[in-house]
Amino acid sequence: MFKWYGIFGMLIILFSEVNFYFKIEPFASWYFPIIWFGYIFVVDAIVYKLKGNSLIMSRREQFLKALLLSALIWWLFELINLRTINWHYLSTPTGYAEPAWIRFFIFRTIAFSTVLPAIIETFELTRTFKLFNKIKLMKHHKTTHKFLRNMVLAGLIMLILTAISPKHFYPFIWIAFYFILDPINYLHKQPSIIGYWKNGKIKPPLMLFVAGTLCGLLWEFWNYYAVTKWFYEIPFVGFFKIFEMPILGYLGYGPFAWELFAMYYFARSLHIGKTKHSFLELNKI
């Protein structure tokens, strides 16, 4: 049975698209977060229909926590953007909250809360297609403490270089936290990309990469038509845009999904120690 909220999500997406022409407020200004919640509801309902379990239906507490963590994570990137200045926003959403900056803060926080759940849901959907089932690493790989320390050091250096010269090193922000946190997760026996590579399991990292790229395409597509939207100012490679994003920028969405994965499990380890893998059910992959 297809869950009711999936049908509701379809109606949300349909209304949002039709409202391009009618510009009914406040829905037109709030188009971006509205359509993303519609997407999350639809994909979750599809996943539940195909698998019999899903993030919203089976792990609702994790879904709510993912919304909160997602907003916090993206506000961190907004702070970093004060230095890199790679994107800026156009227009302020309509509403009753005053002054305008309060309205904009509420809008951004709600929009930011959809990032992590969207990656999770897209990952779960791609998983039902059984992608990469036949791809396996031929051997397991050794992981030394020196290698892990060097990864953390490399991530810290990336952040420092970005702070010193954001014009040249801004791409590092989309991978630096992965380098810092994934080794820490591995050492604390949390799910980690390193752990899967070590055990010869390439499927989870590849599926996360695909999920990040698919979400990236949708982020840019829906942002392009939004009233309240962002634009990019990217040094050196700001050419050949697909929607607002230069084509080379799409290369960052896959690593960004790994970064979110590492940040999520690091946050969970601080909260409850060892997890039950309820986020992506990686023990079943």
mmCIF file of C-alpha atoms in Angstrom:
data_model
loop_
_atom_site.group_PDB
_atom_site.id
_atom_site.type_symbol
_atom_site.label_atom_id
_atom_site.label_comp_id
_atom_site.label_asym_id
_atom_site.label_seq_id
_atom_site.Cartn_x
_atom_site.Cartn_y
_atom_site.Cartn_z
ATOM 1 C CA MET A 1 0.000 0.000 0.000
ATOM 2 C CA PHE A 2 1.299 3.448 -0.968
ATOM 3 C CA LYS A 3 1.324 5.622 2.152
ATOM 4 C CA TRP A 4 -0.937 8.667 2.287
ATOM 5 C CA TYR A 5 1.911 11.092 2.871
ATOM 6 C CA GLY A 6 3.443 9.981 -0.434
ATOM 7 C CA ILE A 7 0.285 11.097 -2.236
ATOM 8 C CA PHE A 8 0.382 14.301 -0.182
ATOM 9 C CA GLY A 9 3.983 14.804 -1.301
ATOM 10 C CA MET A 10 2.985 14.383 -4.949
ATOM 11 C CA LEU A 11 0.285 17.017 -4.506
ATOM 12 C CA ILE A 12 2.821 19.343 -2.888
ATOM 13 C CA ILE A 13 5.190 18.964 -5.847
ATOM 14 C CA LEU A 14 2.371 19.402 -8.366
ATOM 15 C CA PHE A 15 1.050 22.509 -6.624
ATOM 16 C CA SER A 16 4.550 23.980 -6.346
ATOM 17 C CA GLU A 17 5.192 23.510 -10.060
ATOM 18 C CA VAL A 18 1.816 24.952 -11.095
ATOM 19 C CA ASN A 19 2.381 27.881 -8.752
ATOM 20 C CA PHE A 20 5.289 28.965 -10.966
ATOM 21 C CA TYR A 21 2.657 30.631 -13.107
ATOM 22 C CA PHE A 22 0.244 31.885 -10.455
ATOM 23 C CA LYS A 23 2.822 33.082 -7.891
ATOM 24 C CA ILE A 24 0.450 32.624 -4.951
ATOM 25 C CA GLU A 25 2.112 33.843 -1.769
ATOM 26 C CA PRO A 26 3.538 32.818 0.601
ATOM 27 C CA PHE A 27 3.888 29.528 -1.309
ATOM 28 C CA ALA A 28 5.845 31.075 -4.182
ATOM 29 C CA SER A 29 8.506 32.538 -1.884
ATOM 30 C CA TRP A 30 8.658 29.364 0.186
ATOM 31 C CA TYR A 31 8.732 27.136 -2.892
ATOM 32 C CA PHE A 32 12.147 25.566 -2.278
ATOM 33 C CA PRO A 33 11.633 24.013 1.183
ATOM 34 C CA ILE A 34 8.036 23.125 0.332
ATOM 35 C CA ILE A 35 8.965 21.142 -2.767
ATOM 36 C CA TRP A 36 11.807 19.389 -0.959
ATOM 37 C CA PHE A 37 9.514 18.164 1.785
ATOM 38 C CA GLY A 38 7.223 16.941 -0.980
ATOM 39 C CA TYR A 39 10.151 15.057 -2.505
ATOM 40 C CA ILE A 40 11.121 13.514 0.841
ATOM 41 C CA PHE A 41 7.547 12.328 1.475
ATOM 42 C CA VAL A 42 7.200 10.821 -2.014
ATOM 43 C CA VAL A 43 10.524 8.996 -1.982
ATOM 44 C CA ASP A 44 9.977 7.676 1.542
ATOM 45 C CA ALA A 45 6.569 6.309 0.527
ATOM 46 C CA ILE A 46 8.105 4.635 -2.540
ATOM 47 C CA VAL A 47 10.860 3.097 -0.433
ATOM 48 C CA TYR A 48 8.312 1.822 2.093
ATOM 49 C CA LYS A 49 6.220 0.354 -0.721
ATOM 50 C CA LEU A 50 9.240 -1.478 -2.154
ATOM 51 C CA LYS A 51 10.951 -2.559 1.073
ATOM 52 C CA GLY A 52 8.342 -2.570 3.821
ATOM 53 C CA ASN A 53 10.357 -0.108 5.915
ATOM 54 C CA SER A 54 11.571 3.462 5.530
ATOM 55 C CA LEU A 55 13.024 6.381 7.433
ATOM 56 C CA ILE A 56 9.707 8.078 8.222
ATOM 57 C CA MET A 57 7.651 4.934 8.843
ATOM 58 C CA SER A 58 10.231 2.774 10.616
ATOM 59 C CA ARG A 59 12.756 5.220 12.108
ATOM 60 C CA ARG A 60 10.738 8.355 12.728
ATOM 61 C CA GLU A 61 12.863 9.535 15.640
ATOM 62 C CA GLN A 62 15.936 9.361 13.419
ATOM 63 C CA PHE A 63 14.083 11.331 10.750
ATOM 64 C CA LEU A 64 13.306 14.143 13.188
ATOM 65 C CA LYS A 65 16.885 14.170 14.460
ATOM 66 C CA ALA A 66 18.154 14.218 10.886
ATOM 67 C CA LEU A 67 16.077 17.352 10.224
ATOM 68 C CA LEU A 68 17.646 19.115 13.193
ATOM 69 C CA LEU A 69 21.185 17.967 12.469
ATOM 70 C CA SER A 70 20.800 18.897 8.810
ATOM 71 C CA ALA A 71 19.938 22.491 9.714
ATOM 72 C CA LEU A 72 22.884 22.731 12.108
ATOM 73 C CA ILE A 73 25.305 21.313 9.540
ATOM 74 C CA TRP A 74 24.264 23.704 6.814
ATOM 75 C CA TRP A 75 24.422 26.696 9.134
ATOM 76 C CA LEU A 76 28.044 25.644 9.681
ATOM 77 C CA PHE A 77 28.596 25.884 5.929
ATOM 78 C CA GLU A 78 26.893 29.278 5.933
ATOM 79 C CA LEU A 79 29.459 30.451 8.484
ATOM 80 C CA ILE A 80 32.242 29.145 6.254
ATOM 81 C CA ASN A 81 30.683 30.963 3.314
ATOM 82 C CA LEU A 82 31.198 34.249 5.145
ATOM 83 C CA ARG A 83 34.857 33.655 4.303
ATOM 84 C CA THR A 84 34.637 31.938 0.923
ATOM 85 C CA ILE A 85 31.647 33.971 -0.390
ATOM 86 C CA ASN A 86 30.865 31.289 -2.989
ATOM 87 C CA TRP A 87 27.105 31.813 -2.924
ATOM 88 C CA HIS A 88 24.637 34.514 -2.000
ATOM 89 C CA TYR A 89 20.873 34.766 -1.769
ATOM 90 C CA LEU A 90 18.322 36.739 -3.734
ATOM 91 C CA SER A 91 15.012 37.954 -2.308
ATOM 92 C CA THR A 92 13.453 37.508 1.118
ATOM 93 C CA PRO A 93 10.521 35.126 1.666
ATOM 94 C CA THR A 94 7.184 36.668 2.498
ATOM 95 C CA GLY A 95 5.587 36.104 5.880
ATOM 96 C CA TYR A 96 4.505 37.762 9.080
ATOM 97 C CA ALA A 97 7.758 37.573 11.040
ATOM 98 C CA GLU A 98 9.517 40.909 11.391
ATOM 99 C CA PRO A 99 12.141 42.163 10.929
ATOM 100 C CA ALA A 100 13.039 40.569 7.596
ATOM 101 C CA TRP A 101 16.184 38.875 8.922
ATOM 102 C CA ILE A 102 14.058 36.791 11.323
ATOM 103 C CA ARG A 103 11.892 35.695 8.409
ATOM 104 C CA PHE A 104 14.982 34.835 6.397
ATOM 105 C CA PHE A 105 16.487 32.871 9.324
ATOM 106 C CA ILE A 106 13.312 30.809 9.682
ATOM 107 C CA PHE A 107 13.187 30.194 5.933
ATOM 108 C CA ARG A 108 16.824 29.119 5.741
ATOM 109 C CA THR A 109 16.597 26.848 8.770
ATOM 110 C CA ILE A 110 13.572 25.030 7.361
ATOM 111 C CA ALA A 111 15.220 24.747 3.939
ATOM 112 C CA PHE A 112 18.510 23.559 5.444
ATOM 113 C CA SER A 113 16.698 20.885 7.461
ATOM 114 C CA THR A 114 15.815 19.011 4.254
ATOM 115 C CA VAL A 115 19.400 18.422 3.056
ATOM 116 C CA LEU A 116 20.349 15.371 5.120
ATOM 117 C CA PRO A 117 16.921 13.650 4.940
ATOM 118 C CA ALA A 118 16.947 14.122 1.158
ATOM 119 C CA ILE A 119 20.310 12.352 0.907
ATOM 120 C CA ILE A 120 19.086 9.530 3.155
ATOM 121 C CA GLU A 121 15.872 9.020 1.199
ATOM 122 C CA THR A 122 17.648 9.133 -2.163
ATOM 123 C CA PHE A 123 20.215 6.643 -0.902
ATOM 124 C CA GLU A 124 17.437 4.290 0.200
ATOM 125 C CA LEU A 125 15.729 4.656 -3.179
ATOM 126 C CA THR A 126 18.883 3.916 -5.191
ATOM 127 C CA ARG A 127 19.445 0.942 -2.931
ATOM 128 C CA THR A 128 16.195 -0.629 -4.146
ATOM 129 C CA PHE A 129 17.581 -0.578 -7.709
ATOM 130 C CA LYS A 130 20.427 -2.875 -6.579
ATOM 131 C CA LEU A 131 23.071 -0.665 -8.121
ATOM 132 C CA PHE A 132 26.695 -1.793 -7.987
ATOM 133 C CA ASN A 133 25.783 -5.288 -6.757
ATOM 134 C CA LYS A 134 28.386 -6.854 -9.036
ATOM 135 C CA ILE A 135 31.178 -4.410 -8.184
ATOM 136 C CA LYS A 136 33.522 -5.660 -5.493
ATOM 137 C CA LEU A 137 37.051 -4.860 -4.435
ATOM 138 C CA MET A 138 39.352 -7.776 -5.073
ATOM 139 C CA LYS A 139 41.009 -7.621 -1.682
ATOM 140 C CA HIS A 140 40.708 -6.072 1.722
ATOM 141 C CA HIS A 141 42.894 -3.091 2.522
ATOM 142 C CA LYS A 142 44.944 -2.448 5.631
ATOM 143 C CA THR A 143 44.292 0.729 7.581
ATOM 144 C CA THR A 144 47.051 1.942 9.891
ATOM 145 C CA HIS A 145 46.823 4.507 12.658
ATOM 146 C CA LYS A 146 49.389 6.574 10.781
ATOM 147 C CA PHE A 147 47.142 6.648 7.719
ATOM 148 C CA LEU A 148 44.160 7.722 9.838
ATOM 149 C CA ARG A 149 46.167 10.462 11.564
ATOM 150 C CA ASN A 150 47.374 11.719 8.210
ATOM 151 C CA MET A 151 43.789 11.871 6.954
ATOM 152 C CA VAL A 152 42.727 13.981 9.931
ATOM 153 C CA LEU A 153 45.772 16.203 9.472
ATOM 154 C CA ALA A 154 45.002 16.596 5.776
ATOM 155 C CA GLY A 155 41.439 17.648 6.593
ATOM 156 C CA LEU A 156 42.626 20.236 9.102
ATOM 157 C CA ILE A 157 45.131 21.595 6.589
ATOM 158 C CA MET A 158 42.342 21.877 4.023
ATOM 159 C CA LEU A 159 40.284 24.026 6.390
ATOM 160 C CA ILE A 160 43.285 26.189 7.279
ATOM 161 C CA LEU A 161 44.170 26.727 3.619
ATOM 162 C CA THR A 162 40.563 27.635 2.874
ATOM 163 C CA ALA A 163 40.595 30.201 5.671
ATOM 164 C CA ILE A 164 43.912 31.667 4.471
ATOM 165 C CA SER A 165 43.129 31.770 0.747
ATOM 166 C CA PRO A 166 39.469 30.977 0.064
ATOM 167 C CA LYS A 167 39.777 32.064 -3.565
ATOM 168 C CA HIS A 168 42.133 29.170 -4.292
ATOM 169 C CA PHE A 169 41.124 26.485 -1.806
ATOM 170 C CA TYR A 170 37.324 26.859 -1.468
ATOM 171 C CA PRO A 171 36.610 23.352 -2.937
ATOM 172 C CA PHE A 172 38.181 21.809 0.158
ATOM 173 C CA ILE A 173 35.152 22.653 2.305
ATOM 174 C CA TRP A 174 33.172 19.902 0.537
ATOM 175 C CA ILE A 175 35.585 17.150 1.572
ATOM 176 C CA ALA A 176 37.594 18.457 4.568
ATOM 177 C CA PHE A 177 35.133 17.338 7.244
ATOM 178 C CA TYR A 178 35.048 13.875 5.706
ATOM 179 C CA PHE A 179 38.835 13.620 6.061
ATOM 180 C CA ILE A 180 38.633 14.757 9.676
ATOM 181 C CA LEU A 181 35.612 12.827 10.921
ATOM 182 C CA ASP A 182 35.574 9.545 8.987
ATOM 183 C CA PRO A 183 38.858 8.329 10.569
ATOM 184 C CA ILE A 184 37.522 9.292 13.995
ATOM 185 C CA ASN A 185 34.333 7.349 13.319
ATOM 186 C CA TYR A 186 36.386 4.357 12.196
ATOM 187 C CA LEU A 187 38.509 4.416 15.354
ATOM 188 C CA HIS A 188 35.374 4.598 17.518
ATOM 189 C CA LYS A 189 33.790 1.677 15.663
ATOM 190 C CA GLN A 190 31.154 3.826 14.014
ATOM 191 C CA PRO A 191 30.066 3.189 10.415
ATOM 192 C CA SER A 192 32.639 4.801 8.130
ATOM 193 C CA ILE A 193 33.614 4.937 4.482
ATOM 194 C CA ILE A 194 37.100 3.829 5.507
ATOM 195 C CA GLY A 195 35.648 0.751 7.167
ATOM 196 C CA TYR A 196 33.838 -0.271 4.005
ATOM 197 C CA TRP A 197 36.884 0.255 1.820
ATOM 198 C CA LYS A 198 38.960 -1.773 4.269
ATOM 199 C CA ASN A 199 36.511 -4.675 4.143
ATOM 200 C CA GLY A 200 36.289 -4.612 0.365
ATOM 201 C CA LYS A 201 32.745 -3.212 0.344
ATOM 202 C CA ILE A 202 32.559 -0.525 -2.306
ATOM 203 C CA LYS A 203 28.772 -0.477 -2.694
ATOM 204 C CA PRO A 204 27.801 1.869 0.213
ATOM 205 C CA PRO A 205 30.299 4.627 -0.746
ATOM 206 C CA LEU A 206 29.242 4.466 -4.397
ATOM 207 C CA MET A 207 25.540 4.564 -3.509
ATOM 208 C CA LEU A 208 26.085 7.578 -1.275
ATOM 209 C CA PHE A 209 28.031 9.254 -4.078
ATOM 210 C CA VAL A 210 25.170 8.677 -6.520
ATOM 211 C CA ALA A 211 22.594 9.896 -3.985
ATOM 212 C CA GLY A 212 24.570 13.086 -3.425
ATOM 213 C CA THR A 213 24.884 13.737 -7.148
ATOM 214 C CA LEU A 214 21.177 13.130 -7.799
ATOM 215 C CA CYS A 215 20.200 15.450 -4.961
ATOM 216 C CA GLY A 216 22.662 18.025 -6.270
ATOM 217 C CA LEU A 217 20.958 18.024 -9.659
ATOM 218 C CA LEU A 218 17.562 18.478 -8.024
ATOM 219 C CA TRP A 219 18.839 21.209 -5.682
ATOM 220 C CA GLU A 220 20.095 23.185 -8.649
ATOM 221 C CA PHE A 221 17.041 22.484 -10.805
ATOM 222 C CA TRP A 222 14.527 23.592 -8.195
ATOM 223 C CA ASN A 223 16.660 26.509 -7.046
ATOM 224 C CA TYR A 224 16.855 27.811 -10.622
ATOM 225 C CA TYR A 225 13.114 28.465 -10.736
ATOM 226 C CA ALA A 226 12.681 29.590 -7.136
ATOM 227 C CA VAL A 227 11.740 33.132 -6.124
ATOM 228 C CA THR A 228 13.958 33.004 -3.043
ATOM 229 C CA LYS A 229 17.133 31.474 -4.459
ATOM 230 C CA TRP A 230 20.916 31.480 -4.400
ATOM 231 C CA PHE A 231 23.573 32.410 -6.945
ATOM 232 C CA TYR A 232 27.199 31.339 -7.173
ATOM 233 C CA GLU A 233 30.396 33.349 -7.360
ATOM 234 C CA ILE A 234 33.007 30.665 -8.002
ATOM 235 C CA PRO A 235 36.568 31.674 -8.926
ATOM 236 C CA PHE A 236 38.283 30.184 -11.995
ATOM 237 C CA VAL A 237 35.645 27.573 -12.895
ATOM 238 C CA GLY A 238 32.441 29.607 -13.032
ATOM 239 C CA PHE A 239 31.752 28.696 -16.656
ATOM 240 C CA PHE A 240 29.294 26.472 -18.538
ATOM 241 C CA LYS A 241 26.485 26.579 -16.033
ATOM 242 C CA ILE A 242 23.776 23.975 -15.693
ATOM 243 C CA PHE A 243 21.067 26.003 -13.964
ATOM 244 C CA GLU A 244 23.008 28.279 -11.561
ATOM 245 C CA MET A 245 25.843 25.813 -10.888
ATOM 246 C CA PRO A 246 28.972 25.668 -13.105
ATOM 247 C CA ILE A 247 29.325 22.149 -14.481
ATOM 248 C CA LEU A 248 32.492 21.368 -12.516
ATOM 249 C CA GLY A 249 30.634 22.200 -9.303
ATOM 250 C CA TYR A 250 28.534 19.062 -9.678
ATOM 251 C CA LEU A 251 31.657 17.021 -8.960
ATOM 252 C CA GLY A 252 31.395 18.135 -5.342
ATOM 253 C CA TYR A 253 28.006 16.640 -4.536
ATOM 254 C CA GLY A 254 29.224 13.038 -4.303
ATOM 255 C CA PRO A 255 32.005 13.832 -1.807
ATOM 256 C CA PHE A 256 29.545 16.079 0.026
ATOM 257 C CA ALA A 257 27.328 13.033 0.641
ATOM 258 C CA TRP A 258 30.331 11.253 2.191
ATOM 259 C CA GLU A 259 30.934 14.324 4.317
ATOM 260 C CA LEU A 260 27.336 14.334 5.549
ATOM 261 C CA PHE A 261 27.630 10.622 6.313
ATOM 262 C CA ALA A 262 30.738 11.231 8.433
ATOM 263 C CA MET A 263 29.229 14.244 10.188
ATOM 264 C CA TYR A 264 26.044 12.349 10.987
ATOM 265 C CA TYR A 265 27.764 9.390 12.599
ATOM 266 C CA PHE A 266 30.194 11.614 14.463
ATOM 267 C CA ALA A 267 27.252 13.546 15.927
ATOM 268 C CA ARG A 268 25.449 10.327 16.804
ATOM 269 C CA SER A 269 28.518 8.901 18.507
ATOM 270 C CA LEU A 270 28.679 11.977 20.733
ATOM 271 C CA HIS A 271 25.032 11.505 21.644
ATOM 272 C CA ILE A 272 24.595 7.772 22.179
ATOM 273 C CA GLY A 273 27.935 6.080 21.589
ATOM 274 C CA LYS A 274 27.731 3.056 19.331
ATOM 275 C CA THR A 275 24.809 3.205 16.937
ATOM 276 C CA LYS A 276 22.480 0.498 15.733
ATOM 277 C CA HIS A 277 23.085 1.559 12.128
ATOM 278 C CA SER A 278 19.489 2.771 11.944
ATOM 279 C CA PHE A 279 20.378 5.720 9.736
ATOM 280 C CA LEU A 280 21.162 3.891 6.494
ATOM 281 C CA GLU A 281 20.814 0.288 7.639
ATOM 282 C CA LEU A 282 24.350 -0.232 6.385
ATOM 283 C CA ASN A 283 24.655 -3.541 8.148
ATOM 284 C CA LYS A 284 22.216 -4.920 5.539
ATOM 285 C CA ILE A 285 24.120 -3.652 2.502
#
